[in-house]
Short mmCIF file of C-alpha atoms in Angstrom, two decimals:
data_model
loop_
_atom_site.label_atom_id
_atom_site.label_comp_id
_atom_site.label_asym_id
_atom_site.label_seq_id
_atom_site.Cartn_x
_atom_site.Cartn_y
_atom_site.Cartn_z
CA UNK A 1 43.22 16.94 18.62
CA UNK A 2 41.02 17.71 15.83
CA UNK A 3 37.93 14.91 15.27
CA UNK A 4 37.67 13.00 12.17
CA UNK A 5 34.74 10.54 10.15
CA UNK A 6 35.79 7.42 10.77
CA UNK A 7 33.66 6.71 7.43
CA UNK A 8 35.33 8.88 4.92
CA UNK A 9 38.60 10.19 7.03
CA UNK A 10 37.42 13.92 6.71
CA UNK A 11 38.42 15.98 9.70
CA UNK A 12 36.18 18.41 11.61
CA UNK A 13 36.37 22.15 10.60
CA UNK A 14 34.10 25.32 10.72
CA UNK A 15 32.11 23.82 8.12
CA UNK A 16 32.27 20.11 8.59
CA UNK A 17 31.54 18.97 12.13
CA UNK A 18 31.49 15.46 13.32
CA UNK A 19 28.50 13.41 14.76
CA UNK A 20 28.75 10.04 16.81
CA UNK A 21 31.88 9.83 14.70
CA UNK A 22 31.13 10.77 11.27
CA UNK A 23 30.72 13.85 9.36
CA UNK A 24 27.10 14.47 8.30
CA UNK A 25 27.47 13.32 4.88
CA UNK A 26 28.21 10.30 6.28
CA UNK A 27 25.67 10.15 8.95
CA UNK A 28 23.08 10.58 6.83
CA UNK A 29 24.53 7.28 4.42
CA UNK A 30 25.05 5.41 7.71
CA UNK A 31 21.90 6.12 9.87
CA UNK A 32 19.60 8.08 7.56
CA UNK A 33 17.61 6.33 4.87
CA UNK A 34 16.21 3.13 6.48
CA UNK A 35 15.39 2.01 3.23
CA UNK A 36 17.12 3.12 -0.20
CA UNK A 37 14.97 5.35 -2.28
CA UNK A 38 15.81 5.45 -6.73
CA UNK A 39 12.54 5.42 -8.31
CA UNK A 40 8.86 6.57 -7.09
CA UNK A 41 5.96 5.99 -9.54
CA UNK A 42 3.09 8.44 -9.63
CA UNK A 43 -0.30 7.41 -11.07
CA UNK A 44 -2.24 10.64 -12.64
CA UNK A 45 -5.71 10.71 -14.76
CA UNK A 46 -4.36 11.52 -18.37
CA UNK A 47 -7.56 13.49 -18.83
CA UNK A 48 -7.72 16.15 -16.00
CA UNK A 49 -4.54 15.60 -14.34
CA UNK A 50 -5.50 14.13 -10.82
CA UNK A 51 -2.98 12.45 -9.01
CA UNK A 52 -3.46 8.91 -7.10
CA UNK A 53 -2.21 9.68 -3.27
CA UNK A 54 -3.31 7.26 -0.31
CA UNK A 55 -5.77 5.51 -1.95
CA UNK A 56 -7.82 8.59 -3.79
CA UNK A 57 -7.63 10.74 -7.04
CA UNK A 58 -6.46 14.35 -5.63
CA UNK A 59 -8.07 17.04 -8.19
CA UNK A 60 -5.47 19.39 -8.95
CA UNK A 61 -8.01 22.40 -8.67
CA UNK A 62 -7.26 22.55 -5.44
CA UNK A 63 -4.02 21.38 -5.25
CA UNK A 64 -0.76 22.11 -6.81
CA UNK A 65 0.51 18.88 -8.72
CA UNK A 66 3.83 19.66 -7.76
CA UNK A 67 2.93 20.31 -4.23
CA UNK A 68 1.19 16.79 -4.48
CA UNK A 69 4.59 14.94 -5.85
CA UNK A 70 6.54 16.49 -3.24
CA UNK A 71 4.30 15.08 -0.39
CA UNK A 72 4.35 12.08 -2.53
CA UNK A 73 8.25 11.50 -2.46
CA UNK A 74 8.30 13.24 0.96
CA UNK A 75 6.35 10.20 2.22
CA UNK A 76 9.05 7.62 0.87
CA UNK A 77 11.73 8.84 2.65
CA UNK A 78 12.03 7.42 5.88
CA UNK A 79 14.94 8.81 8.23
CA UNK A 80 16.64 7.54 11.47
CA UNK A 81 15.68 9.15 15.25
CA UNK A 82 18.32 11.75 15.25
CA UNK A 83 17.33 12.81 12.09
CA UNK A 84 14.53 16.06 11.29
CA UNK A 85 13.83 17.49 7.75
CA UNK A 86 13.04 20.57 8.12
CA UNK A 87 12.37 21.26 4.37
CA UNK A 88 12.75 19.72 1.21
CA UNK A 89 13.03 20.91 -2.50
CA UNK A 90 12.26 18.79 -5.10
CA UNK A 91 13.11 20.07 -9.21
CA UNK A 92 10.64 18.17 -11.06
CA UNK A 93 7.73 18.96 -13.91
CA UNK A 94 4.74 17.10 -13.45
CA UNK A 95 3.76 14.53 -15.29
CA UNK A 96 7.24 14.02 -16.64
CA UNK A 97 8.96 11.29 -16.21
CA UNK A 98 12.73 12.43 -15.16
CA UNK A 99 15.42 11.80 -12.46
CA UNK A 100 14.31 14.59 -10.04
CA UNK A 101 16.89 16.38 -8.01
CA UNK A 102 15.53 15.98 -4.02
CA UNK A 103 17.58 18.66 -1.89
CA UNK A 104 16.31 17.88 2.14
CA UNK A 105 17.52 19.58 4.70
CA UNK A 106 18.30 18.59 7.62
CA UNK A 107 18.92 18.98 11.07
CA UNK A 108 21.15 16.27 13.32
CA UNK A 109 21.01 15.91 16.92
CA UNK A 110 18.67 18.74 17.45
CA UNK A 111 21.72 21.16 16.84
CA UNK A 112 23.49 21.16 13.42
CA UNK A 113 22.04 21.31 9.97
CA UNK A 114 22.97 20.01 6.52
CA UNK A 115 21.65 19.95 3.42
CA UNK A 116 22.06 16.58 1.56
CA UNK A 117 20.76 15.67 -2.31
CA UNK A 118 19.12 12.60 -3.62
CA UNK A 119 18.82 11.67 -7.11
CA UNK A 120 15.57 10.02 -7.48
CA UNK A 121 13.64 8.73 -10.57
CA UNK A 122 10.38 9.87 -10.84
CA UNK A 123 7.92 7.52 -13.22
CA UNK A 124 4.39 8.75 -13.81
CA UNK A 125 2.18 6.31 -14.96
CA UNK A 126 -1.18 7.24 -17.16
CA UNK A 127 -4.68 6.29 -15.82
CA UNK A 128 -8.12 7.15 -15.82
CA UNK A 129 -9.46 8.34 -12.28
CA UNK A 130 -13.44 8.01 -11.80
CA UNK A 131 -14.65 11.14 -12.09
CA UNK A 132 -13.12 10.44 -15.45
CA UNK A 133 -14.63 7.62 -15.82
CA UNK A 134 -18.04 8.58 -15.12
CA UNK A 135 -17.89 11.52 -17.67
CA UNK A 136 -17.17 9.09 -20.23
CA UNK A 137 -19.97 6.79 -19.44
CA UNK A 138 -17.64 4.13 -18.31
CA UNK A 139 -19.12 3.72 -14.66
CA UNK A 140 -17.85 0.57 -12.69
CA UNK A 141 -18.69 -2.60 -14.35
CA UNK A 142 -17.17 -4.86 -10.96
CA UNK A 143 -15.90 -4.33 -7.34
CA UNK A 144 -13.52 -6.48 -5.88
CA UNK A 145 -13.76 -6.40 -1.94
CA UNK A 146 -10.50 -7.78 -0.43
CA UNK A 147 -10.35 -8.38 3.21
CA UNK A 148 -7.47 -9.65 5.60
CA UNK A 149 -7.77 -11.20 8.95
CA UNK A 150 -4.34 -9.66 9.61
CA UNK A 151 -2.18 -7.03 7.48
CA UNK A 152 0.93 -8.02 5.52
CA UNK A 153 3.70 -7.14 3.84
CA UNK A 154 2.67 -9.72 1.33
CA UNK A 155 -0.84 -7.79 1.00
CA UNK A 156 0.47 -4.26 0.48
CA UNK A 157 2.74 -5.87 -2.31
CA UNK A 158 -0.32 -7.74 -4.34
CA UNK A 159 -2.35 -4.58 -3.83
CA UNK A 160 0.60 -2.61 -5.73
CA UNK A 161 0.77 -5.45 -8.13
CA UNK A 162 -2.78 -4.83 -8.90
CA UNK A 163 -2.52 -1.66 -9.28
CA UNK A 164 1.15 -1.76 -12.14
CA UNK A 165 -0.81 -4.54 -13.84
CA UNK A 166 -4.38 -3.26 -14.51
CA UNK A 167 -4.21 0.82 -13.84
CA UNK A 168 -5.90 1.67 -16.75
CA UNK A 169 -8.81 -0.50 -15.56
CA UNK A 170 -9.10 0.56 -12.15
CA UNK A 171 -12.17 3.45 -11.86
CA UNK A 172 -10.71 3.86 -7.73
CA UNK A 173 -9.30 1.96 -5.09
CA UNK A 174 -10.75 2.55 -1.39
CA UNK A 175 -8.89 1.55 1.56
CA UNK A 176 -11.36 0.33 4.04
CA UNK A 177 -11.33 -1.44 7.42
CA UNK A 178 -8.80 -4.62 7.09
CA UNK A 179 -9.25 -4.43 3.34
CA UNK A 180 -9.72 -2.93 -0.15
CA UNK A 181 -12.41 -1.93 -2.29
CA UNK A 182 -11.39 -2.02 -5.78
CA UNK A 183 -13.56 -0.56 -8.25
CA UNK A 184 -12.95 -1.85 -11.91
CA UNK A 185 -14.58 -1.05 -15.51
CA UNK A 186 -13.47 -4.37 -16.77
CA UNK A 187 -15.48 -7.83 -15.17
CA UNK A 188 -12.97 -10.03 -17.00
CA UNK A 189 -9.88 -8.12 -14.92
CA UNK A 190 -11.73 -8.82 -11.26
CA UNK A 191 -11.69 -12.50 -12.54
CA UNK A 192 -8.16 -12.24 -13.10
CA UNK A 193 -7.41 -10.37 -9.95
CA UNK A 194 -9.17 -12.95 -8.36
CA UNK A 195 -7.30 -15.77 -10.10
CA UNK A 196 -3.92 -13.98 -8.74
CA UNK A 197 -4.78 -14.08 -5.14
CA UNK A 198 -5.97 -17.68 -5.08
CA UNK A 199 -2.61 -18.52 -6.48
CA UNK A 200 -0.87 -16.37 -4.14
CA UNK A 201 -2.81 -17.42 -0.58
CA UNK A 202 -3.94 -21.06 -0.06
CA UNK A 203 -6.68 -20.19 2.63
CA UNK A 204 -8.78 -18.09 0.83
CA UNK A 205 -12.47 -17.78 0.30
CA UNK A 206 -13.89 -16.17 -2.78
CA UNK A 207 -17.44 -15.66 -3.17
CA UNK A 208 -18.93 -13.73 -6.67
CA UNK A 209 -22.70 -12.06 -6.34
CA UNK A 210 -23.96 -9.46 -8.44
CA UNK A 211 -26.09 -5.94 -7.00
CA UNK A 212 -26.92 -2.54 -8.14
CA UNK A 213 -29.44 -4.01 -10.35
CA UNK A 214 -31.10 -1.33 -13.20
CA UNK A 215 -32.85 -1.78 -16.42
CA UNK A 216 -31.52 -0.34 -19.76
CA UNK A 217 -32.56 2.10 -22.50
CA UNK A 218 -32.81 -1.08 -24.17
CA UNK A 219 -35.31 -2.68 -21.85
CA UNK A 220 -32.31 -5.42 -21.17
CA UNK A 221 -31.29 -5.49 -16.94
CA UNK A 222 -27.68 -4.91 -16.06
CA UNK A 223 -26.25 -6.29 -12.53
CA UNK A 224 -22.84 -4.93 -11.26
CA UNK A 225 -20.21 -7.97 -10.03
CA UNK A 226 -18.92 -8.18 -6.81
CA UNK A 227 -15.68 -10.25 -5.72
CA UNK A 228 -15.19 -10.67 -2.34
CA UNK A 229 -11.60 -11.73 -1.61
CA UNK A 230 -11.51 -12.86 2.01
CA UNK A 231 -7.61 -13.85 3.08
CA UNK A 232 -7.52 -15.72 5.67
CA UNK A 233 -4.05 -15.29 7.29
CA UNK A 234 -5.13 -16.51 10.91
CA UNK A 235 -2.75 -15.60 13.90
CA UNK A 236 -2.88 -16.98 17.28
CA UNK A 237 -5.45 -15.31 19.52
CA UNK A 238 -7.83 -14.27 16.25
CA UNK A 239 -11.62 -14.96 17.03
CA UNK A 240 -13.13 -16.67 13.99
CA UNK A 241 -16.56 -18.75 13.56
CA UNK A 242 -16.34 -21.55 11.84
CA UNK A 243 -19.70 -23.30 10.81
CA UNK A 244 -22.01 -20.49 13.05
CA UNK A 245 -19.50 -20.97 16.15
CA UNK A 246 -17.11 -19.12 17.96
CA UNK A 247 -13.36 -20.01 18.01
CA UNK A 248 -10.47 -19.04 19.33
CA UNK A 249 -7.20 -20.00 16.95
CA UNK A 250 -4.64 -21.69 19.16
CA UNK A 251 -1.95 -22.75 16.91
CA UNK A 252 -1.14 -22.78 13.05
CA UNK A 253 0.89 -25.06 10.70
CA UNK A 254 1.50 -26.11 6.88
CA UNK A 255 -1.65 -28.39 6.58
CA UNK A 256 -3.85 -27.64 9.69
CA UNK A 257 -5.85 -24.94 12.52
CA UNK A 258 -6.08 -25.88 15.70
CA UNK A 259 -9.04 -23.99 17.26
CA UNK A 260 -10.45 -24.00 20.83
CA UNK A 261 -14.15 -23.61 21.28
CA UNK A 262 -16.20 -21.84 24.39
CA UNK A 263 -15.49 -24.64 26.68
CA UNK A 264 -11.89 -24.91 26.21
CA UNK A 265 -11.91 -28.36 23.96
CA UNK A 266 -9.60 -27.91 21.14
CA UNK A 267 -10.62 -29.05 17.19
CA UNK A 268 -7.74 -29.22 14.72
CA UNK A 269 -9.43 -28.44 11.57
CA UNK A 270 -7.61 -29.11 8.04
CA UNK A 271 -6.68 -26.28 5.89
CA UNK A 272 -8.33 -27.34 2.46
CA UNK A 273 -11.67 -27.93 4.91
CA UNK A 274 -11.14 -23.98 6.51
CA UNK A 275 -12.89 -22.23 3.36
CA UNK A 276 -15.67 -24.24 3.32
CA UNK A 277 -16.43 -24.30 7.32
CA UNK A 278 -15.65 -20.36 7.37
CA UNK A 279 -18.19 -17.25 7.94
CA UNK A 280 -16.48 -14.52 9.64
CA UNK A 281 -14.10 -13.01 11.75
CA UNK A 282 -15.76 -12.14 15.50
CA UNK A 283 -13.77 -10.31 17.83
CA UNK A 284 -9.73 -8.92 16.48
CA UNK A 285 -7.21 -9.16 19.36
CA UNK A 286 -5.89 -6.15 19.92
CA UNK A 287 -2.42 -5.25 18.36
#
């Protein structure tokens, strides 16, 4: 008795052959994509043609752009465990914007291989990288400095939000240790960026200093800003010191902390006080 997909009703043949119950077509539907893929944006420098990957402008000198969007929409496609792509084609030009046929190949259960297509939308969005920038005389006029106590989906999200809503402001954006260093040509834009977090996070701490101090051709000084954006999105077991002293955080609700000290005696410390009694972060629990 010849198998069939339970899924579409196809049977099994030379050419169509059937896995857990359904032909690869649908295996790949059912069990491939964890997470549906129909538009990637792709920030490049409308001036030399770098490309924004993980973080950093990628000078096309050395790299092919198109090599550089492939690895780009290669890194949005996320597949199930019995799934391997073993190579992928994209048909796109760089930097226009086009629905991109993506042909991956792949192979199922160790054993068979099929080649399935995606239609994808490919968006690239004009920018100005740094090196750009610094050509033009532009410099950085701000940094904002965002830090997390713990990573988020809601902090990947605002950091893409930052980047749709003020890319042609944004010199580079450095991914550091539990945070982001976002360098800016534009003071009035790390004011605003720091208005949107304050609206989006209750326990927050913003502090503004200024550095990198130099005097002008015109014998005036000029001082760069500096934002630090500290969220703090506490978890139980984090290490924090509040007012010079080490804490442990015990338990978290709407409106309060509830903290035990060195000696075990627990403080339950209200949230609209936690900015103003918190320095730093001391010791991250492992994860």
């Amino acid at each position: 008795m010849k198998k069939f997909c339970v899924k579409c009703g196809i049977e099994e043949s030379s050419d169509i052959y059937i896995v857990d119950g359904l032909c690869p077509r649908c295996f790949i539907e059912v069990h491939g994509l964890s997470k549906k893929v129909e538009n990637i944006k792709i920030k490049y420098c409308n001036k030399c043609g770098a490309i924004f990957y993980y973080n950093k402008w990628i000078n096309i000198e050395e790299n092919s752009p198109k090599d550089i969007a492939k690895e780009i929409v290669l890194n949005h496609l996320n597949f199930g465990e019995k799934i391997r792509i073993l190579d992928v084609a994209i048909d796109l030009t760089p930097y226009e914007d086009m629905t991109a046929r993506v042909k991956v190949l792949f192979e199922l259960n160790n054993r068979f291989r099929f080649q399935f297509e995606l239609p994808i939308e490919i968006r690239w969005i004009k920018a100005t990288c740094s090196s750009c920038l610094k050509k033009a005389g532009g410099g950085y006029s701000s940094i904002v400095q965002i830090r997390y106590m713990n990573w988020s989906e809601d902090i990947a999200k605002f950091i893409d939000e930052i980047i749709n809503t003020f890319k042609e402001y944004i010199g580079n954006i450095e991914e550091v240790k539990n945070g982001y260093d976002i360098k800016l040509i534009d003071t009035h834009v790390a004011r605003r960026i720091a208005d949107l977090s304050r609206r989006k996070w209750r326990n927050i701490k913003i502090v503004e200093s200024y550095g990198d101090s130099k005097r002008l051709r015109d014998g005036s000084r000029y001082s760069r800003l500096y934002i630090s954006i500290r969220i703090l999105n506490f978890k139980k077991g984090d290490y924090v010191i509040l007012n010079g002293k080490p804490y442990s955080v015990v338990d978290i609700n709407e409106r309060s902390v509830t903290v035990s000290d060195q000696n075990g005696v627990l403080h339950r410390i209200d949230l609209n006080e936690l900015t103003l009694k918190y320095i730093k972060s001391h010791t991250k629990r492992s994860t």
